[in-house]
Coordinates of C-alpha atoms and ligand atoms in Angstrom, one line a residue:
M10 CA -16.2 13.3 -21.8
L11 CA -14.7 15.1 -24.7
R12 CA -11.3 13.5 -23.9
T13 CA -10.1 10.3 -22.9
H14 CA -7.2 11.3 -20.7
T15 CA -5.8 14.5 -19.3
C16 CA -2.8 16.4 -20.4
G17 CA -0.8 15.3 -17.4
E18 CA -1.3 11.6 -17.2
L19 CA 0.2 9.7 -20.2
T20 CA 3.4 7.9 -19.7
I21 CA 5.6 5.4 -21.5
K22 CA 3.2 2.6 -20.1
D23 CA 0.5 4.1 -22.3
A24 CA 2.7 3.7 -25.4
G25 CA 0.4 2.7 -28.4
K26 CA -2.8 3.9 -27.0
K27 CA -5.1 6.0 -29.2
V28 CA -6.1 8.7 -27.1
T29 CA -8.1 12.1 -27.4
L30 CA -6.7 15.0 -25.4
C31 CA -8.4 18.5 -24.8
G32 CA -6.4 21.7 -23.8
W33 CA -5.0 24.9 -24.5
L34 CA -2.0 25.5 -27.0
Q35 CA 0.9 26.4 -24.7
R36 CA 3.5 26.6 -27.5
S37 CA 4.0 25.7 -31.1
R38 CA 7.3 25.0 -32.9
D39 CA 7.8 24.4 -36.5
L40 CA 11.0 22.3 -37.3
G41 CA 11.2 21.8 -40.9
G42 CA 9.0 18.8 -41.7
M43 CA 7.5 18.6 -38.3
T44 CA 5.4 20.7 -35.9
F45 CA 5.4 20.2 -32.2
I46 CA 2.6 21.5 -30.2
D47 CA 2.4 21.6 -26.4
V48 CA -1.1 21.2 -25.1
R49 CA -2.0 22.3 -21.5
D50 CA -4.7 21.6 -19.1
R51 CA -4.9 21.9 -15.2
Y52 CA -3.1 18.6 -15.0
G53 CA -0.1 19.1 -17.2
V54 CA 1.3 19.5 -20.7
T55 CA 1.6 17.0 -23.6
Q56 CA 3.6 17.1 -26.6
L57 CA 1.8 16.7 -29.9
V58 CA 3.4 16.0 -33.3
F59 CA 2.4 16.8 -36.7
N60 CA 4.4 15.2 -39.6
M61 CA 4.5 17.1 -43.1
E62 CA 5.7 14.0 -44.7
T63 CA 2.6 11.7 -43.5
N64 CA -0.1 14.2 -43.2
A65 CA 0.5 17.5 -44.8
A66 CA -2.7 19.0 -44.7
L67 CA -3.2 18.4 -41.0
C68 CA 0.5 20.0 -40.3
E69 CA -0.3 22.8 -42.3
A70 CA -3.8 23.5 -40.5
A71 CA -1.8 22.9 -37.1
R72 CA 0.6 25.5 -38.0
K73 CA -2.3 28.0 -38.2
L74 CA -3.1 27.4 -34.6
G75 CA -2.4 30.3 -32.3
R76 CA -1.5 30.6 -28.5
E77 CA -4.3 29.8 -26.1
F78 CA -6.5 28.1 -28.8
V79 CA -8.7 25.2 -27.3
I80 CA -8.0 22.2 -29.3
K81 CA -9.2 18.6 -29.2
V82 CA -6.7 16.0 -30.7
K83 CA -6.8 12.4 -31.5
G84 CA -3.7 10.4 -32.0
T85 CA -1.2 7.7 -30.8
V86 CA 0.9 7.8 -27.8
T87 CA 4.6 7.3 -29.0
E88 CA 7.8 6.9 -27.1
R89 CA 10.0 10.2 -27.7
S90 CA 13.3 10.0 -29.1
N91 CA 14.1 13.1 -27.5
K92 CA 13.0 12.7 -23.8
N93 CA 12.2 15.4 -21.3
A94 CA 13.0 14.3 -17.9
K95 CA 11.5 17.6 -16.2
M96 CA 8.0 16.8 -17.6
T97 CA 5.7 13.9 -16.2
T98 CA 4.8 13.2 -19.8
G99 CA 8.2 13.9 -21.2
D100 CA 9.0 10.3 -22.2
I101 CA 6.0 10.4 -24.9
E102 CA 4.4 12.3 -27.4
I103 CA 1.2 12.2 -29.3
I104 CA 1.3 11.5 -33.2
A105 CA -1.6 13.5 -34.1
E106 CA -4.0 12.1 -36.4
E107 CA -6.9 14.6 -36.5
F108 CA -7.9 17.9 -34.5
E109 CA -10.8 20.1 -33.8
V110 CA -10.3 23.7 -32.7
L111 CA -13.1 23.8 -29.7
N112 CA -12.6 27.8 -29.7
A113 CA -10.0 30.2 -30.8
S114 CA -8.3 32.8 -28.7
V115 CA -7.0 36.3 -29.2
T116 CA -3.4 36.8 -28.3
P117 CA -3.0 36.7 -24.8
P118 CA -2.1 40.2 -23.1
F119 CA 0.9 38.3 -21.4
T120 CA 2.7 35.2 -21.8
I121 CA 1.1 32.3 -19.9
E122 CA 4.4 30.6 -18.5
D123 CA 5.7 30.1 -15.1
N124 CA 7.7 33.3 -15.5
T125 CA 5.4 35.8 -17.0
D126 CA 6.0 39.3 -18.2
G127 CA 2.7 40.6 -17.1
G128 CA 2.8 43.1 -14.4
E129 CA 0.6 42.6 -11.4
E130 CA -2.2 44.8 -12.2
F131 CA -2.5 43.4 -15.5
R132 CA -2.3 39.9 -14.2
M133 CA -5.3 40.8 -11.9
K134 CA -7.4 42.1 -14.8
Y135 CA -7.0 39.0 -16.7
R136 CA -7.0 37.0 -13.7
Y137 CA -8.8 33.9 -15.4
L138 CA -5.6 34.0 -17.8
D139 CA -3.2 34.2 -14.8
I140 CA -4.8 31.1 -13.0
R141 CA -3.9 29.1 -16.2
R142 CA -0.3 29.8 -15.1
N143 CA 1.3 26.9 -12.9
P144 CA 2.3 29.1 -9.9
V145 CA -1.2 30.7 -9.3
K146 CA -3.0 27.4 -10.2
E147 CA -0.8 25.6 -7.7
A148 CA -1.4 28.3 -4.9
L149 CA -5.1 27.6 -5.4
L150 CA -4.8 23.8 -5.4
L151 CA -2.7 24.1 -2.3
R152 CA -5.5 26.2 -0.8
A153 CA -8.1 23.7 -1.7
R154 CA -6.0 21.0 -0.1
L155 CA -5.5 23.0 3.2
A156 CA -9.3 23.5 3.5
T157 CA -9.9 19.9 3.1
E158 CA -7.5 18.9 5.7
V159 CA -8.7 21.7 8.0
R160 CA -12.1 20.1 7.8
N161 CA -10.8 16.6 8.2
Y162 CA -8.9 17.3 11.5
L163 CA -11.9 19.5 12.9
N164 CA -14.5 17.0 11.8
A165 CA -12.5 14.2 13.5
Q166 CA -12.5 16.1 16.8
S167 CA -16.4 16.6 16.9
F168 CA -16.3 20.2 15.6
V169 CA -19.3 21.0 13.6
E170 CA -19.4 23.3 10.5
V171 CA -22.2 26.1 10.8
E172 CA -22.7 28.9 8.5
T173 CA -23.3 32.3 10.0
P174 CA -24.9 35.3 8.3
V175 CA -23.3 37.8 5.9
L176 CA -25.7 40.5 6.6
I177 CA -25.2 41.6 10.2
K178 CA -24.9 44.4 12.3
S179 CA -22.0 46.5 13.1
T180 CA -19.7 44.7 15.7
P181 CA -16.8 46.7 17.1
E182 CA -13.8 44.4 16.3
G183 CA -11.3 47.3 15.8
A184 CA -11.9 47.9 12.1
R185 CA -14.4 50.0 10.1
D186 CA -17.4 47.9 8.7
F187 CA -18.6 47.5 5.2
V188 CA -22.2 48.5 5.2
V189 CA -25.0 47.4 2.8
P190 CA -28.2 49.5 2.6
S191 CA -31.6 47.7 3.2
R192 CA -34.2 48.3 0.6
M193 CA -37.0 46.9 2.8
N194 CA -35.8 48.8 5.6
A195 CA -35.1 52.2 3.9
G196 CA -32.7 54.2 5.7
E197 CA -31.2 51.2 7.8
F198 CA -27.8 49.5 7.1
Y199 CA -26.7 45.8 7.5
A200 CA -22.9 45.6 8.1
L201 CA -20.8 42.8 6.7
P202 CA -19.1 40.7 9.5
Q203 CA -15.5 41.6 10.6
S204 CA -15.8 38.0 11.9
P205 CA -18.5 36.0 13.1
Q206 CA -17.5 36.5 16.8
T207 CA -20.7 37.1 18.1
F208 CA -22.5 34.3 16.4
K209 CA -20.0 31.6 17.4
Q210 CA -20.4 32.4 21.0
L211 CA -24.2 32.3 20.5
L212 CA -23.5 28.8 19.0
M213 CA -22.0 27.8 22.4
V214 CA -25.0 29.1 24.2
A215 CA -27.0 27.1 21.9
G216 CA -25.2 24.1 23.1
L217 CA -23.2 23.0 19.8
D218 CA -20.1 22.6 21.9
R219 CA -17.6 22.7 18.9
Y220 CA -18.1 25.0 15.9
Y221 CA -16.0 26.0 13.1
Q222 CA -16.4 27.6 9.7
I223 CA -14.0 28.6 6.8
V224 CA -15.7 31.7 6.6
K225 CA -15.2 35.2 4.6
C226 CA -14.7 38.3 6.9
F227 CA -14.7 41.8 5.8
R228 CA -12.8 44.9 7.1
D229 CA -12.8 48.3 5.5
E230 CA -9.1 49.0 6.4
D231 CA -6.3 50.7 4.7
L232 CA -4.5 48.0 2.5
R233 CA -1.2 46.7 2.7
A234 CA 0.5 44.1 0.6
D235 CA -0.5 41.2 2.8
R236 CA -4.1 42.6 3.5
Q237 CA -7.3 42.3 1.5
P238 CA -10.7 43.9 2.4
E239 CA -12.4 40.6 2.3
F240 CA -10.5 37.7 3.7
T241 CA -10.9 34.2 4.9
Q242 CA -10.7 32.8 8.4
I243 CA -10.7 29.4 10.0
D244 CA -13.1 30.4 12.7
C245 CA -13.5 28.2 15.7
E246 CA -15.2 28.1 19.1
M247 CA -15.2 25.5 22.0
S248 CA -17.3 25.1 25.3
F249 CA -16.3 23.9 28.6
I250 CA -12.6 24.4 28.0
E251 CA -9.6 26.3 29.6
R252 CA -6.9 28.1 27.6
E253 CA -4.5 25.0 27.5
D254 CA -7.3 23.0 25.7
I255 CA -7.6 25.3 23.2
L256 CA -3.8 25.8 22.5
N257 CA -3.6 21.8 22.6
T258 CA -6.3 21.5 20.2
F259 CA -5.1 24.0 17.7
E260 CA -1.4 23.1 18.0
G261 CA -2.8 19.7 17.0
L262 CA -4.3 21.4 14.1
I263 CA -1.1 23.1 12.8
R264 CA 0.8 20.0 13.5
Y265 CA -1.5 17.8 11.4
L266 CA -1.5 20.3 8.3
F267 CA 2.4 20.5 8.4
K268 CA 2.6 16.7 8.5
T269 CA 0.2 16.0 6.1
I270 CA 0.8 18.6 3.5
K271 CA 4.4 19.4 4.0
S272 CA 5.7 16.3 5.6
V273 CA 7.2 18.5 8.3
E274 CA 7.2 17.5 12.0
L275 CA 6.6 20.7 14.0
G276 CA 9.0 20.4 16.8
E277 CA 7.9 21.6 20.3
V278 CA 5.8 24.7 20.3
P279 CA 7.0 27.0 23.1
R280 CA 4.5 29.4 25.1
M281 CA 5.7 32.9 25.9
S282 CA 4.0 35.8 27.7
Y283 CA 3.3 39.0 25.9
D284 CA 5.6 40.7 28.5
D285 CA 8.6 38.3 27.7
A286 CA 7.9 38.7 24.0
M287 CA 8.1 42.4 24.4
K288 CA 11.1 42.3 26.7
F289 CA 13.2 39.8 24.8
Y290 CA 12.1 40.3 21.1
G291 CA 10.6 43.6 21.1
I292 CA 7.5 42.4 19.3
D293 CA 4.3 40.7 20.1
K294 CA 5.1 38.0 17.2
P295 CA 8.6 36.8 17.6
D296 CA 10.4 35.2 15.0
I297 CA 12.3 32.4 17.1
R298 CA 14.2 30.9 14.0
F299 CA 17.1 32.5 15.6
E300 CA 17.9 33.5 19.1
M301 CA 19.5 36.8 19.4
K302 CA 17.5 37.8 22.4
M303 CA 17.5 41.4 23.7
V304 CA 19.5 41.9 26.9
E305 CA 18.6 44.9 29.1
M306 CA 21.9 46.7 30.1
N307 CA 20.8 49.5 32.5
D308 CA 22.7 47.9 35.3
V309 CA 26.1 47.8 33.7
V310 CA 26.1 51.1 31.8
K311 CA 24.5 53.6 33.9
G312 CA 26.7 56.1 36.0
K313 CA 29.6 56.4 33.7
N314 CA 28.9 59.9 32.8
F315 CA 27.7 59.0 29.2
K316 CA 24.6 61.3 29.2
V317 CA 22.7 59.2 26.5
F318 CA 22.7 56.2 28.6
D319 CA 22.3 57.9 31.8
D320 CA 19.2 59.6 30.9
A321 CA 17.6 56.8 29.2
E322 CA 14.8 54.7 30.7
L323 CA 16.1 51.6 28.9
V324 CA 19.4 50.5 27.3
V325 CA 19.2 47.4 25.6
G326 CA 21.6 45.3 23.4
I327 CA 21.9 42.3 21.1
C328 CA 24.9 40.3 20.3
A329 CA 25.4 39.6 16.7
K330 CA 27.7 36.4 16.8
G331 CA 30.7 36.6 14.6
C332 CA 30.2 40.0 13.5
A333 CA 33.3 41.8 15.0
E334 CA 34.7 42.3 11.6
Y335 CA 31.9 44.6 10.5
T336 CA 33.7 47.4 9.1
R337 CA 33.1 51.3 9.8
K338 CA 31.1 51.6 6.8
Q339 CA 28.7 48.6 7.8
L340 CA 28.2 50.0 11.2
D341 CA 27.5 53.6 10.0
E342 CA 25.1 52.1 7.6
L343 CA 23.4 50.0 10.4
T344 CA 23.3 53.4 12.1
E345 CA 21.5 55.2 9.4
W346 CA 19.3 52.0 9.1
V347 CA 18.1 52.5 12.8
K348 CA 17.7 56.2 12.4
R349 CA 15.1 56.0 9.5
P350 CA 11.7 57.2 10.7
Q351 CA 10.2 53.7 10.5
I352 CA 12.5 52.6 13.3
G353 CA 13.0 55.9 14.9
A354 CA 16.2 55.4 17.0
T355 CA 18.3 58.4 17.8
G356 CA 21.5 56.6 17.4
L357 CA 23.3 53.1 17.7
V358 CA 26.2 52.2 19.8
Y359 CA 28.3 49.3 19.2
A360 CA 31.1 47.4 20.7
R361 CA 33.2 44.6 19.0
W362 CA 35.6 42.2 20.5
N363 CA 38.1 41.8 18.0
S364 CA 40.1 38.7 17.1
D365 CA 43.3 40.0 18.5
G366 CA 41.6 40.1 22.0
T367 CA 41.2 43.9 22.1
S368 CA 37.8 45.5 22.1
K369 CA 36.4 48.6 20.5
S370 CA 33.3 50.5 21.0
S371 CA 31.8 53.7 19.5
V372 CA 32.0 55.2 23.3
D373 CA 35.3 54.1 24.3
K374 CA 35.8 57.4 26.1
F375 CA 33.2 56.6 28.6
Y376 CA 33.8 52.9 28.7
P377 CA 37.3 51.4 28.7
A378 CA 37.9 48.0 27.8
E379 CA 37.2 46.4 31.3
E380 CA 33.6 47.9 30.9
Q381 CA 33.2 46.6 27.6
Q382 CA 33.9 43.2 29.0
K383 CA 31.1 43.4 31.2
W384 CA 28.7 44.4 28.4
F385 CA 29.9 41.0 26.6
E386 CA 29.4 39.0 29.7
Q387 CA 25.8 40.5 30.0
C388 CA 25.0 39.9 26.5
G389 CA 26.4 36.3 26.2
G390 CA 29.1 37.5 23.6
Q391 CA 32.5 36.1 23.1
Q392 CA 35.6 37.0 21.0
G393 CA 34.6 37.7 17.5
D394 CA 31.2 39.0 18.3
L395 CA 29.5 42.5 17.9
I396 CA 27.2 44.2 20.5
L397 CA 24.6 46.7 19.1
I398 CA 22.9 48.9 21.8
L399 CA 20.0 51.1 21.7
A400 CA 18.8 53.6 24.5
G401 CA 15.8 55.6 25.0
A402 CA 12.1 55.3 26.4
K403 CA 11.3 51.8 27.2
D404 CA 8.6 50.7 24.6
K405 CA 10.1 52.9 21.8
T406 CA 13.4 51.4 22.3
R407 CA 12.3 47.8 22.6
K408 CA 10.4 48.0 19.4
A409 CA 13.4 49.6 17.6
M410 CA 15.6 46.9 18.8
G411 CA 13.0 44.3 17.9
E412 CA 13.2 45.7 14.2
L413 CA 17.0 45.8 14.4
R414 CA 17.2 42.1 15.7
L415 CA 15.0 41.1 12.7
E416 CA 17.1 43.1 10.1
M417 CA 20.2 41.5 11.7
G418 CA 18.5 38.0 11.4
R419 CA 17.8 38.9 7.7
R420 CA 21.5 40.1 6.9
L421 CA 23.1 37.1 8.7
G422 CA 20.7 34.6 6.9
L423 CA 19.4 33.4 10.1
M424 CA 15.6 33.2 8.7
N425 CA 15.6 29.9 6.9
P426 CA 12.5 29.7 4.7
N427 CA 12.1 25.9 5.0
E428 CA 12.3 26.0 8.8
F429 CA 9.2 26.5 10.7
K430 CA 9.0 27.7 14.3
T431 CA 5.7 28.0 16.0
L432 CA 5.1 29.8 19.1
W433 CA 2.0 30.7 21.4
V434 CA 2.1 34.2 22.8
Y435 CA -0.5 34.7 25.7
D436 CA -1.5 37.0 28.3
F437 CA -1.8 40.1 26.2
P438 CA -2.9 43.4 27.9
L439 CA -6.8 43.6 27.8
L440 CA -6.8 47.2 26.7
E441 CA -5.1 49.8 25.1
W442 CA -5.4 53.5 25.5
N443 CA -6.7 55.4 22.4
E444 CA -5.2 58.7 22.6
E445 CA -7.4 60.3 19.9
N446 CA -10.7 59.3 21.5
K447 CA -9.3 59.5 25.1
R448 CA -10.7 56.2 26.1
W449 CA -9.8 52.4 26.4
S450 CA -10.2 50.1 23.6
A451 CA -10.1 46.3 23.6
M452 CA -6.9 45.0 22.5
H453 CA -8.3 41.9 21.1
H454 CA -12.2 42.4 21.1
P455 CA -14.6 43.3 23.9
F456 CA -15.8 39.7 24.6
T457 CA -12.3 38.6 25.6
S458 CA -12.2 37.6 29.2
P459 CA -9.6 39.4 31.7
K460 CA -7.4 37.0 33.5
T461 CA -9.6 36.0 36.7
E462 CA -6.9 37.3 38.8
D463 CA -7.2 40.7 37.3
I464 CA -10.8 41.2 37.1
P465 CA -10.5 43.6 40.2
L466 CA -8.0 45.8 38.1
L467 CA -11.0 46.7 35.8
E468 CA -12.1 49.3 38.3
S469 CA -8.5 50.1 40.0
N470 CA -6.2 50.0 37.1
P471 CA -7.5 48.9 33.8
G472 CA -4.4 49.6 31.8
N473 CA -2.7 46.7 33.8
A474 CA -5.4 44.0 33.4
R475 CA -4.3 41.1 31.2
A476 CA -6.5 39.3 28.8
N477 CA -7.0 35.6 28.7
A478 CA -6.0 35.9 24.8
Y479 CA -3.4 34.0 22.8
D480 CA -1.9 34.3 19.4
M481 CA -0.3 31.7 17.4
V482 CA 3.0 32.9 15.5
I483 CA 5.0 31.1 13.1
N484 CA 8.3 32.5 11.8
G485 CA 7.3 36.0 13.1
V486 CA 4.0 36.0 11.5
E487 CA 0.8 36.0 13.6
V488 CA -1.2 33.2 11.9
G489 CA -4.1 33.2 14.5
G490 CA -5.5 34.6 17.6
G491 CA -8.3 34.2 20.0
S492 CA -9.3 34.1 23.7
I493 CA -11.3 32.7 26.4
R494 CA -14.7 34.7 26.5
I495 CA -16.6 36.5 28.9
H496 CA -19.8 34.2 29.4
N497 CA -21.6 36.2 32.3
K498 CA -23.8 39.3 31.9
E499 CA -22.3 41.3 34.5
L500 CA -18.7 41.1 33.7
Q501 CA -19.7 41.8 29.8
Q502 CA -21.5 44.8 31.2
K503 CA -18.5 46.0 33.2
M504 CA -16.4 45.6 30.1
F505 CA -18.5 47.7 28.1
S506 CA -18.7 50.3 30.7
V507 CA -14.7 50.4 30.8
L508 CA -14.6 50.7 27.1
G509 CA -16.9 53.9 27.5
F510 CA -20.2 52.5 26.4
T511 CA -23.3 53.9 28.5
P512 CA -25.6 50.9 29.7
E513 CA -27.9 52.0 27.0
E514 CA -25.6 51.9 24.2
A515 CA -24.3 48.5 25.4
Q516 CA -27.9 47.3 25.6
S517 CA -28.9 48.6 22.1
Q518 CA -25.7 47.3 20.3
F519 CA -24.9 44.1 22.2
G520 CA -28.3 43.2 24.1
F521 CA -28.8 40.3 22.1
L522 CA -25.5 38.8 23.5
M523 CA -26.0 39.8 27.0
N524 CA -29.5 38.5 27.0
A525 CA -28.2 35.2 25.6
F526 CA -25.8 35.2 28.6
E527 CA -28.8 35.1 31.1
F528 CA -29.9 31.8 29.6
G529 CA -27.0 29.6 30.8
A530 CA -24.0 30.2 28.6
P531 CA -21.3 27.8 29.0
P532 CA -17.7 28.8 29.6
H533 CA -16.2 28.9 26.2
G534 CA -13.3 30.2 24.1
G535 CA -12.0 30.2 20.5
I536 CA -9.5 31.2 17.9
A537 CA -9.5 32.3 14.4
Y538 CA -6.8 31.6 11.8
G539 CA -6.1 33.9 8.7
F540 CA -6.5 31.4 6.2
D541 CA -5.0 33.2 3.2
R542 CA -1.9 34.0 5.4
L543 CA -1.7 30.3 6.5
C544 CA -1.9 29.3 2.5
A545 CA 0.9 31.8 1.8
L546 CA 3.1 30.4 4.6
F547 CA 2.6 26.8 3.5
G548 CA 3.3 27.9 -0.1
G549 CA 6.4 29.7 1.1
S550 CA 5.3 33.1 -0.3
D551 CA 5.3 36.5 1.3
G552 CA 2.1 37.7 -0.4
I553 CA -1.5 36.5 -0.1
R554 CA -2.8 37.3 -3.3
D555 CA -1.9 34.3 -5.3
Y556 CA -3.6 32.3 -2.8
I557 CA -6.9 34.2 -3.5
A558 CA -8.7 33.3 -6.7
F559 CA -9.9 36.8 -7.5
P560 CA -8.0 39.3 -5.4
K561 CA -8.4 43.3 -5.0
N562 CA -5.5 45.5 -5.6
N563 CA -4.0 48.1 -3.0
A564 CA -6.8 50.5 -3.5
G565 CA -9.3 47.7 -2.7
R566 CA -10.6 47.3 -6.2
D567 CA -11.3 44.2 -8.3
V568 CA -9.9 45.5 -11.7
M569 CA -11.4 42.6 -13.4
I570 CA -14.9 43.1 -12.9
D571 CA -14.2 46.8 -12.3
S572 CA -15.7 47.3 -8.8
P573 CA -16.7 49.3 -6.7
S574 CA -18.6 51.2 -9.3
A575 CA -21.5 53.6 -9.3
I576 CA -25.1 52.5 -9.0
S577 CA -28.0 53.8 -11.1
P578 CA -30.1 56.7 -9.7
E579 CA -33.0 54.2 -9.7
Q580 CA -31.1 51.7 -7.3
M581 CA -30.2 54.7 -5.2
K582 CA -33.8 55.9 -4.9
E583 CA -35.0 52.3 -4.3
L584 CA -32.6 52.1 -1.4
G585 CA -33.7 55.8 -0.1
I586 CA -30.1 57.0 -0.2
S587 CA -28.2 60.0 -2.0
L588 CA -24.8 61.1 -2.3
L589 CA -23.5 64.0 -0.1
A590 CA -21.8 65.5 -3.3
K591 CA -20.5 64.4 -6.4
L592 CA -17.3 63.0 -5.7
Ligands
LIG615 N1 -13.0 36.8 16.2 C1 -11.6 36.9 16.4 C2 -10.9 37.6 15.3 O1 -11.4 37.9 14.1 C3 -11.0 35.7 16.8 C4 -11.4 35.0 17.9 O2 -11.4 35.8 18.9 O3 -11.7 34.0 17.9 O4 -9.6 38.2 15.5

């Protein structure tokens, strides 16, 4: 080793020791006769002292060192007179006796400090410098710890880690595939896996019983802030189980991670049907850190000559506790908020129960005070509360109210970032109607089993069939999802036919899976967690990029290595492909 210690470990106990440290020059300060240099490595920062009086030549030389120079310093650990309680090494400094420049550095394009002046694209371009900064480094260390603990938990439960191939064949999991041309089979293409779904099922047919993999998945989708074209899943599958076994096993995983990594005891993890989630929260991933459930009000508002409510399929309200004081201006502003195209409501009705006992609504003309009292009763409102009401077509109105509920939660500070509320949502619809292609598509994926009692609906009313699928939601974020799978050839064939595949298409694309089902496939099911998102959640951040060593930007580009990029005509020829036109 070039060093005796790291830059993060020396304390007052080491006073008097002769040490050698290596690291990057973080900061340098000349104070008259002394020069102080902070030297940094992955483990921390240590202060070096060079003294003009005792060693002028050394001190002069040290003054010439620039930011991010890589240095090796020998010296003696000494107690500081001016201690810094914020640093682990803050009680000591190293009186430098000699140093060596291991490598020089040009001036870094942004300051390598916790709070940097570098914009995001710039930081991605020089990602290796960004990772020198504490927040990004800590995010990667957290990720590594999480991965280790995931393995610890699953290994202890007899899960076996198996790698599945990356060059595979297109699987319809809802997104577009990334494809890779094959040189040896010119004119043919591999696809990169959207997930190892069919492989993990085949491993169950193979008898491995419990599988997991922390695995890269690839989806060619339009990117949003928390999406990357390549992302990581904790991918799992189990045999001879029912839904409850999966929910218990993976609730156990999340509990274990919160306990070991954050010292947080997860409370009870409630279970909610998709139908209830939509009815009470207007979203399939409810944030249950706060209550404010949606309340259907058709029975108390209809028939009073207010056309908007009379014509609406659904009238739904929420009760904002203690908000009767909202001013006209605040209410107008909320009305504008729900009318934005993203939310799409046509208007907002309110009623407030004032502190003087009177009540006031925006539709007093149709609903006198005693009618408004019925609303408060229905919504569980009390004096001092405000009721907000939306009306319209059922699904649309539920969604809009779901958004308004979240917005009120934000405005009222009801979403405590240090509180973690986990929830299972299950019994999703099996299918969704794709208006564009005029056919059904699988809401989860085509390998998800319908609920046994709903199998006959595949013939009679596919839209009403429920899937034996489940999502884990933490604080309104979907962190994982999976299902009990189809393990029988006939049912899988039936499913493909409902999805509009001819028997030939189904056989050519999924023959490998359906054939395997003929060789004694065990009942099985599984789940996959979005690992990047889980890391961000544990790190207390909204974005996943800091938790990925080398992320891509919103256009799917790696700006550091400048990819994607054109390939040479020779490479194209070898692959037997040409471009349609010069783009
Ligand atoms: N393969 C699924 C996905 O990527 C997860 C699962 O069903 O296990 O969403």
